[in-house]
């Protein structure tokens, strides 16, 4: 299965990704996670990306496209992949099409998670992430058993630097201007699956599985 998760910041892409990659046994490729790993490791790419991420802006296409193209040539993608947070611009989508053509692959589906703007801000601001294993929680909607500790690995939970109310609002604006045109882009290719993301996490996952089953 070759899939993309599309949706505004805080829609629940990362949360749904963990269930999807388990069920379909495919690797999770999150460009946001790759940038955060680079920031943590202090690489040049991390330093460059951080300047944009802290402002809620997109990292320039030229820093993202090659990174994903390289990642797609790794062995584990032969069984498929789930792209999360990529593509985010029409230029990135075109570059992905070119790359997939080169590899002789095509996309199966684009899962578009729909959530209202007010919910997005509440979700993103309350998001907490495990610094060791990356598991995602929410202080109200999906809390860990012990506050501040990861249920999976006991790691410490932290709040992303870009999950402040102001930066989230900027990221949503950037999504509307630069990323939302991809809804039409993939709808025109007849591979878009619209999912109501304003439901419980399990219900959203169930809808994703049902939609994938009836389209493949
Ligand atoms: P994205 O990857 O799209 O930015 P996340 O998966 O990280 O979004 O989810 C953002 C926040 O919202 C997290 O704190 C997560 O626990 C919470 N969340 C995800 N899905 C739901 C849902 N269906 N209902 C309530 N909260 C959710
Ligand atoms: P995410 O983890 O998907 O919410 O992404 C966090 C931030 O990383 C975004 O606000 C962007 O600054 C940057 N980013 C992640 N993926 C991309 C992408 N495909 N193109 C440009 N910037 C990206």
Coordinates of C-alpha atoms and ligand atoms in Angstrom, one line a residue:
X1 CA 0.0 0.0 0.0
X2 CA 1.4 3.4 -1.0
X3 CA -0.4 6.1 0.9
X4 CA -0.3 9.8 1.8
X5 CA -1.8 11.4 4.9
X6 CA -3.1 14.8 4.2
X7 CA -4.7 17.3 6.6
X8 CA -4.0 20.5 8.5
X9 CA -1.7 20.7 11.5
X10 CA -3.2 18.9 14.5
X11 CA -5.8 17.0 12.4
X12 CA -4.5 13.7 13.8
X13 CA -2.2 12.5 11.0
X14 CA 0.6 11.2 13.3
X15 CA -1.9 9.6 15.6
X16 CA -3.6 7.7 12.8
X17 CA -0.2 6.9 11.2
X18 CA 0.7 4.6 14.1
X19 CA -2.4 2.4 13.6
X20 CA -2.1 2.4 9.8
X21 CA 1.6 1.4 9.6
X22 CA 0.9 -1.5 12.0
X23 CA -2.1 -2.7 10.2
X24 CA -0.6 -2.5 6.7
X25 CA 3.0 -3.2 7.7
X26 CA 4.5 -0.2 5.9
X27 CA 7.1 2.3 7.0
X28 CA 6.0 5.7 8.3
X29 CA 7.7 8.6 6.6
X30 CA 7.1 11.9 8.4
X31 CA 9.1 14.9 7.1
X32 CA 8.3 16.7 10.4
X33 CA 9.8 13.9 12.4
X34 CA 12.8 13.8 10.1
X35 CA 13.4 17.5 10.6
X36 CA 12.9 17.3 14.4
X37 CA 15.5 14.4 14.5
X38 CA 17.9 16.6 12.6
X39 CA 17.3 19.5 15.0
X40 CA 18.0 17.2 18.0
X41 CA 21.2 16.0 16.4
X42 CA 22.3 19.5 15.5
X43 CA 22.8 18.8 11.7
X44 CA 23.1 21.5 9.1
X45 CA 19.7 20.5 7.7
X46 CA 18.2 20.7 11.2
X47 CA 19.6 24.2 11.7
X48 CA 18.2 25.4 8.4
X49 CA 14.8 23.7 9.0
X50 CA 14.4 25.1 12.5
X51 CA 14.5 28.7 11.2
X52 CA 11.3 28.1 9.3
X53 CA 9.6 25.6 11.7
X54 CA 9.8 28.0 14.6
X55 CA 8.0 30.6 12.6
X56 CA 5.3 28.2 11.5
X57 CA 6.5 28.4 7.9
X58 CA 7.2 25.6 5.4
X59 CA 10.8 24.5 5.0
X60 CA 11.8 25.4 1.3
X61 CA 10.8 22.7 -1.2
X62 CA 14.5 22.1 -2.2
X63 CA 15.3 21.0 1.3
X64 CA 12.4 18.5 1.5
X65 CA 12.1 17.0 -1.9
X66 CA 15.6 15.3 -2.2
X67 CA 15.3 14.1 1.4
X68 CA 12.0 12.2 0.6
X69 CA 13.3 11.0 -2.8
X70 CA 16.3 9.4 -0.9
X71 CA 14.1 7.9 1.7
X72 CA 11.9 6.3 -0.9
X73 CA 14.9 4.4 -2.3
X74 CA 15.6 2.6 1.0
X75 CA 14.8 -1.1 1.1
X76 CA 11.8 -1.0 3.4
X77 CA 9.7 1.1 1.0
X78 CA 9.4 -1.9 -1.4
X79 CA 6.5 -3.1 0.6
X80 CA 4.8 0.4 0.5
X81 CA 4.9 3.5 2.6
X82 CA 2.8 6.1 4.5
X83 CA 3.9 9.6 3.8
X84 CA 2.8 12.0 6.6
X85 CA 3.3 15.8 6.2
X86 CA 4.6 15.4 2.6
X87 CA 3.8 16.7 0.0
X88 CA 2.8 20.1 1.4
X89 CA 2.9 22.2 -1.8
X90 CA 1.9 21.5 -5.4
X91 CA 5.6 21.7 -6.4
X92 CA 6.3 18.9 -3.8
X93 CA 3.4 16.8 -5.2
X94 CA 4.8 17.2 -8.8
X95 CA 8.3 16.2 -7.6
X96 CA 6.8 13.2 -5.8
X97 CA 5.0 12.1 -9.0
X98 CA 8.3 12.4 -10.9
X99 CA 10.1 10.3 -8.3
X100 CA 7.4 7.6 -8.3
X101 CA 7.4 7.5 -12.1
X102 CA 11.1 6.9 -12.0
X103 CA 10.6 4.0 -9.5
X104 CA 7.7 2.6 -11.6
X105 CA 5.2 3.1 -8.7
X106 CA 1.9 4.8 -8.2
X107 CA 0.0 6.0 -5.2
X108 CA -2.9 4.0 -4.0
X109 CA -4.7 6.6 -1.9
X110 CA -4.5 10.0 -0.2
X111 CA -6.2 10.0 3.2
X112 CA -7.5 13.5 3.8
X113 CA -8.4 14.1 7.5
X114 CA -10.9 16.9 8.0
X115 CA -11.1 18.8 11.3
X116 CA -12.5 22.3 12.0
X117 CA -10.0 25.2 12.8
X118 CA -11.0 25.6 16.5
X119 CA -10.5 21.9 17.2
X120 CA -7.1 22.0 15.4
X121 CA -5.8 24.7 17.7
X122 CA -7.0 22.9 20.8
X123 CA -5.5 19.7 19.6
X124 CA -2.1 21.1 18.7
X125 CA -1.7 23.2 21.8
X126 CA -2.5 20.3 24.0
X127 CA -0.2 17.8 22.1
X128 CA 2.6 16.1 24.1
X129 CA 5.2 13.9 22.6
X130 CA 7.5 11.3 24.1
X131 CA 11.1 12.5 23.6
X132 CA 12.4 8.8 23.5
X133 CA 9.8 6.9 21.3
X134 CA 7.8 9.8 19.7
X135 CA 4.4 8.5 20.9
X136 CA 1.8 11.3 20.8
X137 CA -0.6 12.2 23.6
X138 CA -3.1 15.0 24.3
X139 CA -3.4 16.5 27.8
X140 CA -7.3 16.3 27.5
X141 CA -8.2 14.0 24.6
X142 CA -5.6 11.3 24.9
X143 CA -3.6 11.7 28.2
X144 CA -0.9 9.4 29.3
X145 CA -1.6 7.4 32.5
X146 CA 1.0 9.2 34.5
X147 CA 1.2 12.9 33.6
X148 CA 4.4 13.8 31.8
X149 CA 5.5 10.1 31.3
X150 CA 5.1 7.9 28.2
X151 CA 2.8 4.8 28.6
X152 CA 4.9 2.9 26.0
X153 CA 8.5 3.5 27.2
X154 CA 8.3 5.6 30.4
X155 CA 10.1 8.5 28.5
X156 CA 9.5 12.1 29.3
X157 CA 6.8 14.0 27.4
X158 CA 7.5 17.4 25.9
X159 CA 5.6 20.1 24.0
X160 CA 6.8 20.9 20.5
X161 CA 8.3 24.5 20.2
X162 CA 5.9 25.2 17.3
X163 CA 2.8 24.1 19.3
X164 CA 2.0 27.5 20.7
X165 CA -1.3 29.1 19.9
X166 CA 0.3 31.8 17.7
X167 CA 2.5 29.4 15.7
X168 CA -0.3 26.9 15.3
X169 CA -2.6 29.7 13.9
X170 CA 0.2 30.6 11.4
X171 CA 0.7 26.9 10.4
X172 CA -3.0 26.6 9.7
X173 CA -2.9 29.7 7.5
X174 CA 0.1 28.3 5.7
X175 CA -1.8 25.0 5.3
X176 CA -4.8 26.8 3.8
X177 CA -2.7 28.8 1.3
X178 CA 0.0 26.3 0.3
X179 CA -1.2 22.8 1.1
X180 CA -5.0 22.7 0.7
X181 CA -4.7 22.9 -3.1
X182 CA -3.5 19.3 -2.9
X183 CA -7.0 18.2 -2.0
X184 CA -8.1 19.1 -5.5
X185 CA -4.8 17.8 -7.0
X186 CA -5.4 14.3 -5.7
X187 CA -9.2 14.4 -6.1
X188 CA -8.6 15.0 -9.8
X189 CA -6.5 11.8 -9.8
X190 CA -9.5 9.9 -8.1
X191 CA -7.4 8.7 -5.2
X192 CA -8.6 11.0 -2.4
X193 CA -10.4 9.6 0.6
X194 CA -12.1 12.2 2.8
X195 CA -12.3 11.2 6.5
X196 CA -14.2 13.0 9.2
X197 CA -11.4 13.6 11.8
X198 CA -13.8 15.2 14.4
X199 CA -14.5 11.9 16.0
X200 CA -12.8 9.7 18.6
X201 CA -9.4 8.4 17.6
X202 CA -10.6 4.8 17.2
X203 CA -13.6 5.9 15.1
X204 CA -11.4 7.9 12.8
X205 CA -9.1 4.8 12.4
X206 CA -12.1 2.6 11.7
X207 CA -13.3 5.0 9.0
X208 CA -9.8 5.0 7.4
X209 CA -9.7 1.2 7.3
X210 CA -13.2 0.9 5.8
X211 CA -12.4 3.6 3.2
X212 CA -9.1 1.8 2.2
X213 CA -10.9 -1.5 2.0
X214 CA -13.6 -0.3 -0.2
X215 CA -11.2 1.5 -2.6
X216 CA -8.5 -1.2 -3.0
Ligands
LIG1 P1 -0.9 15.9 13.1 O1 0.1 14.8 12.9 O2 -2.0 15.9 12.1 O3 -0.3 17.3 13.3 P2 -1.4 14.6 15.7 O4 -1.7 13.2 15.3 O5 -0.1 14.9 16.3 O6 -1.7 15.6 14.5 O7 -2.6 15.0 16.7 C1 -2.6 16.4 17.3 C2 -3.1 16.3 18.7 O8 -4.5 15.9 18.7 C3 -2.4 15.2 19.5 O9 -2.3 15.7 20.8 C4 -3.3 14.0 19.5 O10 -3.2 13.2 20.7 C5 -4.7 14.7 19.4 N1 -5.7 13.9 18.6 C6 -5.4 13.2 17.5 N2 -6.5 12.7 17.0 C7 -7.5 13.1 17.8 C8 -9.0 12.8 17.8 N3 -9.6 12.1 16.9 N4 -9.7 13.4 18.8 C9 -9.1 14.2 19.8 N5 -7.7 14.4 19.8 C10 -7.0 13.9 18.8
LIG2 P1 4.7 18.4 11.1 O1 5.5 17.6 12.0 O2 4.2 17.7 9.9 O3 3.6 19.2 11.8 O4 5.7 19.5 10.5 C1 6.3 20.5 11.4 C2 7.0 21.5 10.6 O5 8.0 20.9 9.8 C3 6.1 22.3 9.5 O6 5.4 23.4 10.1 C4 7.2 22.8 8.5 O7 7.9 23.9 9.0 C5 8.1 21.6 8.5 N1 7.8 20.6 7.5 C6 7.4 19.3 7.6 N2 7.1 18.7 6.5 C7 7.3 19.7 5.5 C8 7.2 19.7 4.1 N3 6.8 18.6 3.4 N4 7.5 20.8 3.4 C9 7.9 21.9 4.1 N5 8.0 22.0 5.4 C10 7.7 20.9 6.1

